[in-house]
Short mmCIF file of C-alpha atoms in Angstrom, two decimals:
data_model
loop_
_atom_site.label_atom_id
_atom_site.label_comp_id
_atom_site.label_asym_id
_atom_site.label_seq_id
_atom_site.Cartn_x
_atom_site.Cartn_y
_atom_site.Cartn_z
CA MET A 1410 38.89 9.49 26.76
CA SER A 1411 41.56 7.27 28.25
CA ASN A 1412 41.41 4.72 31.01
CA PRO A 1413 43.21 5.96 34.16
CA PHE A 1414 44.63 2.48 34.80
CA THR A 1415 46.34 1.95 31.46
CA GLY A 1416 48.44 4.15 29.29
CA PRO A 1417 48.09 4.55 25.55
CA GLY A 1418 48.82 1.38 23.66
CA ARG A 1419 49.36 -0.78 26.75
CA GLN A 1420 46.31 -2.97 26.34
CA SER A 1421 45.59 -5.44 23.58
CA ALA A 1422 42.10 -6.54 22.59
CA GLY A 1423 40.54 -8.95 25.04
CA THR A 1424 42.95 -8.34 27.94
CA PRO A 1425 41.56 -6.96 31.18
CA SER A 1426 42.35 -3.39 32.29
CA LEU A 1427 44.75 -3.91 35.15
CA PRO A 1428 46.41 -1.05 37.01
CA THR A 1429 49.98 -0.50 35.88
CA PRO A 1430 52.60 1.62 37.60
CA PRO A 1431 53.72 4.76 35.77
CA SER A 1432 56.87 4.65 33.72
CA GLY A 1433 59.43 7.31 32.98
CA TRP A 1434 62.04 9.43 34.68
CA PRO A 1435 61.19 12.35 36.98
CA ILE A 1436 61.66 15.71 35.27
CA GLY A 1437 59.91 17.89 37.86
CA SER A 1438 58.20 17.76 41.24
CA TYR A 1439 55.49 20.18 42.43
CA GLY A 1440 53.57 20.87 45.60
CA THR A 1441 50.18 21.27 43.89
CA TYR A 1442 48.43 19.69 40.94
CA GLU A 1443 47.96 23.16 39.44
CA GLU A 1444 51.75 23.66 39.34
CA ALA A 1445 52.24 20.25 37.69
CA GLN A 1446 49.59 21.14 35.09
CA ARG A 1447 51.30 24.46 34.41
CA ALA A 1448 54.60 22.60 33.88
CA VAL A 1449 53.00 20.24 31.35
CA ASP A 1450 51.34 23.21 29.63
CA HIS A 1451 54.78 24.82 29.34
CA LEU A 1452 56.15 21.61 27.82
CA ALA A 1453 53.28 21.52 25.33
CA GLU A 1454 53.86 25.16 24.33
CA SER A 1455 57.54 24.31 23.78
CA ASP A 1456 56.62 21.54 21.30
CA PHE A 1457 57.68 18.81 23.74
CA PRO A 1458 56.01 15.43 23.02
CA VAL A 1459 53.58 15.59 25.97
CA GLN A 1460 52.10 12.20 25.09
CA GLU A 1461 55.32 10.89 26.69
CA VAL A 1462 54.54 12.68 30.01
CA THR A 1463 52.74 11.42 33.12
CA ILE A 1464 51.67 13.34 36.23
CA VAL A 1465 51.89 11.13 39.31
CA GLY A 1466 50.39 12.00 42.69
CA VAL A 1467 52.69 10.78 45.48
CA ASP A 1468 51.85 10.35 49.19
CA LEU A 1469 48.10 10.13 48.65
CA MET A 1470 45.71 11.28 51.36
CA LEU A 1471 41.95 11.14 51.72
CA VAL A 1472 40.83 14.54 53.01
CA GLU A 1473 37.33 14.82 54.46
CA ARG A 1474 36.12 18.38 54.93
CA VAL A 1475 33.19 18.83 57.30
CA THR A 1476 30.56 21.01 55.64
CA GLY A 1477 27.98 21.28 58.40
CA ARG A 1478 26.03 19.75 61.24
CA LEU A 1479 23.17 17.39 60.49
CA SER A 1480 19.79 17.74 62.13
CA TRP A 1481 16.46 16.06 61.48
CA GLY A 1482 15.29 19.18 59.66
CA ARG A 1483 18.27 19.24 57.29
CA VAL A 1484 18.08 15.49 56.66
CA LEU A 1485 14.32 15.49 55.95
CA GLY A 1486 14.55 18.66 53.87
CA GLY A 1487 17.33 17.18 51.74
CA GLY A 1488 15.46 13.90 51.38
CA ALA A 1489 12.27 15.67 50.32
CA ALA A 1490 14.15 17.83 47.81
CA SER A 1491 16.04 14.96 46.19
CA GLY A 1492 12.88 12.85 46.13
CA ALA A 1493 10.95 15.72 44.55
CA TRP A 1494 13.52 16.07 41.74
CA PHE A 1495 13.47 12.34 41.01
CA GLY A 1496 9.68 12.20 41.22
CA LEU A 1497 9.37 15.20 38.89
CA PHE A 1498 11.69 13.52 36.40
CA VAL A 1499 9.70 10.25 36.46
CA GLY A 1500 6.41 12.17 36.27
CA LEU A 1501 7.57 14.13 33.22
CA ILE A 1502 8.64 10.95 31.46
CA LEU A 1503 5.30 9.28 32.23
CA GLY A 1504 3.50 12.46 31.17
CA MET A 1505 5.08 12.24 27.72
CA PHE A 1506 3.26 8.93 27.13
CA THR A 1507 -0.21 10.06 28.20
CA PRO A 1508 -2.89 11.45 25.86
CA GLN A 1509 -2.74 15.17 25.03
CA GLY A 1510 -3.72 17.51 27.85
CA SER A 1511 -3.51 14.97 30.68
CA TRP A 1512 0.22 15.21 31.48
CA LEU A 1513 -0.31 17.18 34.69
CA GLY A 1514 -1.69 14.19 36.64
CA PRO A 1515 1.39 11.94 36.20
CA VAL A 1516 3.71 14.88 36.99
CA LEU A 1517 1.89 15.67 40.26
CA VAL A 1518 1.69 12.00 41.26
CA GLY A 1519 5.41 11.54 40.49
CA LEU A 1520 6.29 14.66 42.45
CA GLY A 1521 4.23 13.66 45.50
CA THR A 1522 5.45 10.07 45.46
CA GLY A 1523 9.05 11.24 45.10
CA VAL A 1524 8.74 13.55 48.12
CA VAL A 1525 7.26 10.76 50.27
CA PHE A 1526 9.88 8.19 49.28
CA GLY A 1527 12.68 10.77 49.68
CA LEU A 1528 11.48 11.58 53.21
CA VAL A 1529 11.20 7.90 54.16
CA PHE A 1530 14.61 6.90 52.81
CA ALA A 1531 16.34 9.93 54.37
CA ALA A 1532 14.70 9.29 57.75
CA VAL A 1533 15.58 5.59 57.75
CA GLY A 1534 19.17 6.31 56.72
CA TYR A 1535 19.69 9.01 59.34
CA ALA A 1536 17.98 7.02 62.11
CA SER A 1537 20.18 4.00 61.38
CA THR A 1538 23.32 6.02 62.26
CA ARG A 1539 21.98 6.56 65.82
CA GLY A 1540 23.86 9.83 66.20
CA ARG A 1541 27.27 8.42 65.26
CA ARG A 1542 27.64 10.75 62.29
CA ASP A 1543 25.79 14.02 62.89
CA PHE A 1544 27.66 15.99 60.26
CA SER A 1545 27.89 16.25 56.50
CA SER A 1546 31.19 16.25 54.66
CA ALA A 1547 32.89 16.13 51.28
CA SER A 1548 35.83 13.81 50.60
CA GLN A 1549 38.71 14.46 48.24
CA LEU A 1550 41.77 12.45 47.27
CA VAL A 1551 44.89 14.65 47.26
CA ALA A 1552 48.62 14.04 47.01
CA GLY A 1553 51.48 15.39 49.07
CA ARG A 1554 53.35 16.18 45.85
CA TYR A 1555 52.95 15.72 42.11
CA ASP A 1556 55.84 14.36 40.05
CA VAL A 1557 56.04 14.90 36.30
CA LEU A 1558 57.62 11.92 34.52
CA ALA A 1559 58.84 11.66 30.94
CA GLN A 1560 60.06 8.70 28.93
CA PRO A 1561 63.86 8.35 29.15
CA LYS A 1562 64.56 9.45 25.56
CA HIS A 1563 62.93 12.86 26.28
CA ALA A 1564 63.74 13.27 29.99
CA GLU A 1565 66.80 15.50 29.61
CA GLU A 1566 65.01 17.85 27.22
CA GLY A 1567 62.01 17.99 29.59
CA ARG A 1568 64.21 18.80 32.60
CA ASN A 1569 65.89 21.63 30.66
CA LEU A 1570 62.54 23.13 29.62
CA LEU A 1571 61.16 22.93 33.17
CA ALA A 1572 64.35 24.47 34.57
CA LYS A 1573 63.82 27.45 32.24
CA LEU A 1574 60.23 27.71 33.48
CA ALA A 1575 61.42 27.71 37.11
CA MET A 1576 63.90 30.53 36.41
CA ARG A 1577 61.22 32.83 35.01
CA PRO A 1578 59.81 35.50 37.33
CA PRO A 1579 56.35 34.55 38.70
CA SER A 1580 54.60 37.33 36.72
CA ALA A 1581 55.91 35.92 33.40
CA GLN A 1582 54.58 32.43 34.08
#
């Protein structure tokens, strides 16, 4: 797995991981990440050295999609459910270290304690907003466009391959 802030071979031992701007020349620009991925897949299938390629999101936006309205019932139900899962997990772990046949007690205690703490923490968190945020949402970072960059020594070849991809009919892609 690679670090998103450094490229391959850009960091020597002991140096901190600092964000570095992408390098390379643009060889394609796409409206969606899926299209940029498809372009890089095409390059890979054409034996292009894809380790020389970078996909760069340009004009970044934080998009928050509202998923529903919050009410005390939803907040407390969610708190109880998440607390129950955590309590069950802790109870099962504690149950593994008890003598044979007596694992049920720690599981039930963990479950009950988890529900209570989940309810309390959810209620305190929701009450502290005082009605300023009565909705749930999911956030996503998206780009206005996605540029595919290649190192200069391979840029012309990459542009030619992506031009051939663009000239194909949509059904052949």
